[in-house]
Amino acid sequence: MLQRQGQLDKSGEPAAPVKSVPAQARSKADPARRGGIKKYFNDVKSELKKVKWPSRQDVVSYSSLVFVVLVLVIAFIFGLNLVFSKLVFFLFK
């Protein structure tokens, strides 16, 4: 298992430690990849243009469906609460 993790080599000897990247090199990104805040917002804008936004009719129909299901779930939980409360009051009378 230690060989699979890279802690031992094939002969069973401890493997040479992996050279880590100095902290200074890790803290700074590649200058070619950095673009600043303007590039970030331009990238966000271009990605949002690729999104297929739902139509107004879709939003209204999905919102209506969510509202109806919400009302039904509330009514169901209210009914369960009413039944169990009546049962508890009946048992402890």
PDB file of C-alpha atoms in Angstrom:
ATOM      1  CA  MET A   1       0.000   0.000   0.000  1.00  0.00           C
ATOM      2  CA  LEU A   2       2.863   2.358   0.782  1.00  0.00           C
ATOM      3  CA  GLN A   3       4.301   1.666  -2.670  1.00  0.00           C
ATOM      4  CA  ARG A   4       0.998   2.618  -4.277  1.00  0.00           C
ATOM      5  CA  GLN A   5       0.984   5.830  -2.282  1.00  0.00           C
ATOM      6  CA  GLY A   6       4.504   6.614  -3.428  1.00  0.00           C
ATOM      7  CA  GLN A   7       6.091   6.397   0.023  1.00  0.00           C
ATOM      8  CA  LEU A   8       8.206   3.312  -0.808  1.00  0.00           C
ATOM      9  CA  ASP A   9      10.006   2.432  -4.028  1.00  0.00           C
ATOM     10  CA  LYS A  10       9.995  -1.030  -5.694  1.00  0.00           C
ATOM     11  CA  SER A  11      12.702  -2.400  -3.401  1.00  0.00           C
ATOM     12  CA  GLY A  12      10.875  -1.345  -0.236  1.00  0.00           C
ATOM     13  CA  GLU A  13      13.187   1.562   0.556  1.00  0.00           C
ATOM     14  CA  PRO A  14      11.698   4.942   1.418  1.00  0.00           C
ATOM     15  CA  ALA A  15      11.063   6.895  -1.737  1.00  0.00           C
ATOM     16  CA  ALA A  16      12.817  10.184  -2.336  1.00  0.00           C
ATOM     17  CA  PRO A  17      10.632  13.078  -1.219  1.00  0.00           C
ATOM     18  CA  VAL A  18       8.858  14.898  -3.985  1.00  0.00           C
ATOM     19  CA  LYS A  19      10.239  18.348  -4.512  1.00  0.00           C
ATOM     20  CA  SER A  20       7.574  20.833  -3.586  1.00  0.00           C
ATOM     21  CA  VAL A  21       7.057  24.091  -5.361  1.00  0.00           C
ATOM     22  CA  PRO A  22       8.320  27.076  -3.343  1.00  0.00           C
ATOM     23  CA  ALA A  23       5.632  29.186  -1.696  1.00  0.00           C
ATOM     24  CA  GLN A  24       6.533  32.231  -3.780  1.00  0.00           C
ATOM     25  CA  ALA A  25       6.008  30.333  -7.011  1.00  0.00           C
ATOM     26  CA  ARG A  26       2.699  28.920  -5.810  1.00  0.00           C
ATOM     27  CA  SER A  27       1.303  32.258  -4.702  1.00  0.00           C
ATOM     28  CA  LYS A  28       1.652  33.894  -8.100  1.00  0.00           C
ATOM     29  CA  ALA A  29      -0.311  32.536 -11.028  1.00  0.00           C
ATOM     30  CA  ASP A  30       1.158  32.316 -14.499  1.00  0.00           C
ATOM     31  CA  PRO A  31       1.149  35.899 -15.856  1.00  0.00           C
ATOM     32  CA  ALA A  32      -0.154  34.657 -19.208  1.00  0.00           C
ATOM     33  CA  ARG A  33      -3.230  33.228 -17.480  1.00  0.00           C
ATOM     34  CA  ARG A  34      -3.881  36.270 -15.307  1.00  0.00           C
ATOM     35  CA  GLY A  35      -6.149  38.882 -16.756  1.00  0.00           C
ATOM     36  CA  GLY A  36      -7.524  40.887 -13.898  1.00  0.00           C
ATOM     37  CA  ILE A  37     -11.048  41.828 -13.011  1.00  0.00           C
ATOM     38  CA  LYS A  38     -11.921  43.087 -16.491  1.00  0.00           C
ATOM     39  CA  LYS A  39     -11.056  39.727 -18.062  1.00  0.00           C
ATOM     40  CA  TYR A  40     -13.013  37.943 -15.347  1.00  0.00           C
ATOM     41  CA  PHE A  41     -16.193  39.901 -16.040  1.00  0.00           C
ATOM     42  CA  ASN A  42     -15.746  39.526 -19.794  1.00  0.00           C
ATOM     43  CA  ASP A  43     -15.444  35.748 -19.304  1.00  0.00           C
ATOM     44  CA  VAL A  44     -18.561  35.730 -17.107  1.00  0.00           C
ATOM     45  CA  LYS A  45     -20.456  37.697 -19.738  1.00  0.00           C
ATOM     46  CA  SER A  46     -19.406  35.338 -22.518  1.00  0.00           C
ATOM     47  CA  GLU A  47     -20.390  32.266 -20.449  1.00  0.00           C
ATOM     48  CA  LEU A  48     -23.792  33.762 -19.639  1.00  0.00           C
ATOM     49  CA  LYS A  49     -24.404  34.279 -23.344  1.00  0.00           C
ATOM     50  CA  LYS A  50     -23.998  30.512 -23.828  1.00  0.00           C
ATOM     51  CA  VAL A  51     -26.743  29.712 -21.313  1.00  0.00           C
ATOM     52  CA  LYS A  52     -30.104  28.690 -22.726  1.00  0.00           C
ATOM     53  CA  TRP A  53     -32.442  30.834 -20.666  1.00  0.00           C
ATOM     54  CA  PRO A  54     -36.049  29.661 -20.157  1.00  0.00           C
ATOM     55  CA  SER A  55     -38.845  31.604 -21.794  1.00  0.00           C
ATOM     56  CA  ARG A  56     -41.274  33.682 -19.764  1.00  0.00           C
ATOM     57  CA  GLN A  57     -43.976  31.041 -20.307  1.00  0.00           C
ATOM     58  CA  ASP A  58     -41.680  28.319 -18.946  1.00  0.00           C
ATOM     59  CA  VAL A  59     -40.877  30.358 -15.844  1.00  0.00           C
ATOM     60  CA  VAL A  60     -44.549  31.070 -15.172  1.00  0.00           C
ATOM     61  CA  SER A  61     -45.595  27.440 -15.651  1.00  0.00           C
ATOM     62  CA  TYR A  62     -42.768  26.048 -13.481  1.00  0.00           C
ATOM     63  CA  SER A  63     -43.424  28.632 -10.772  1.00  0.00           C
ATOM     64  CA  SER A  64     -47.130  27.772 -10.798  1.00  0.00           C
ATOM     65  CA  LEU A  65     -46.337  24.091 -10.502  1.00  0.00           C
ATOM     66  CA  VAL A  66     -44.005  24.718  -7.554  1.00  0.00           C
ATOM     67  CA  PHE A  67     -46.663  26.843  -5.853  1.00  0.00           C
ATOM     68  CA  VAL A  68     -49.372  24.180  -6.303  1.00  0.00           C
ATOM     69  CA  VAL A  69     -47.107  21.405  -4.999  1.00  0.00           C
ATOM     70  CA  LEU A  70     -46.133  23.626  -2.061  1.00  0.00           C
ATOM     71  CA  VAL A  71     -49.791  24.184  -1.150  1.00  0.00           C
ATOM     72  CA  LEU A  72     -50.488  20.447  -1.384  1.00  0.00           C
ATOM     73  CA  VAL A  73     -47.531  19.555   0.837  1.00  0.00           C
ATOM     74  CA  ILE A  74     -48.550  22.200   3.389  1.00  0.00           C
ATOM     75  CA  ALA A  75     -52.106  20.842   3.416  1.00  0.00           C
ATOM     76  CA  PHE A  76     -50.821  17.276   3.855  1.00  0.00           C
ATOM     77  CA  ILE A  77     -48.559  18.230   6.764  1.00  0.00           C
ATOM     78  CA  PHE A  78     -51.363  20.265   8.340  1.00  0.00           C
ATOM     79  CA  GLY A  79     -53.673  17.248   8.057  1.00  0.00           C
ATOM     80  CA  LEU A  80     -51.103  14.940   9.645  1.00  0.00           C
ATOM     81  CA  ASN A  81     -50.515  17.432  12.434  1.00  0.00           C
ATOM     82  CA  LEU A  82     -54.252  17.729  13.078  1.00  0.00           C
ATOM     83  CA  VAL A  83     -54.782  13.958  13.127  1.00  0.00           C
ATOM     84  CA  PHE A  84     -51.838  13.276  15.429  1.00  0.00           C
ATOM     85  CA  SER A  85     -52.747  16.109  17.802  1.00  0.00           C
ATOM     86  CA  LYS A  86     -56.336  14.802  18.091  1.00  0.00           C
ATOM     87  CA  LEU A  87     -54.954  11.287  18.675  1.00  0.00           C
ATOM     88  CA  VAL A  88     -52.594  12.474  21.413  1.00  0.00           C
ATOM     89  CA  PHE A  89     -55.353  14.480  23.142  1.00  0.00           C
ATOM     90  CA  PHE A  90     -57.656  11.445  22.920  1.00  0.00           C
ATOM     91  CA  LEU A  91     -55.010   9.133  24.437  1.00  0.00           C
ATOM     92  CA  PHE A  92     -54.206  11.424  27.366  1.00  0.00           C
ATOM     93  CA  LYS A  93     -57.795  12.354  28.301  1.00  0.00           C
TER      94      LYS A  93
END
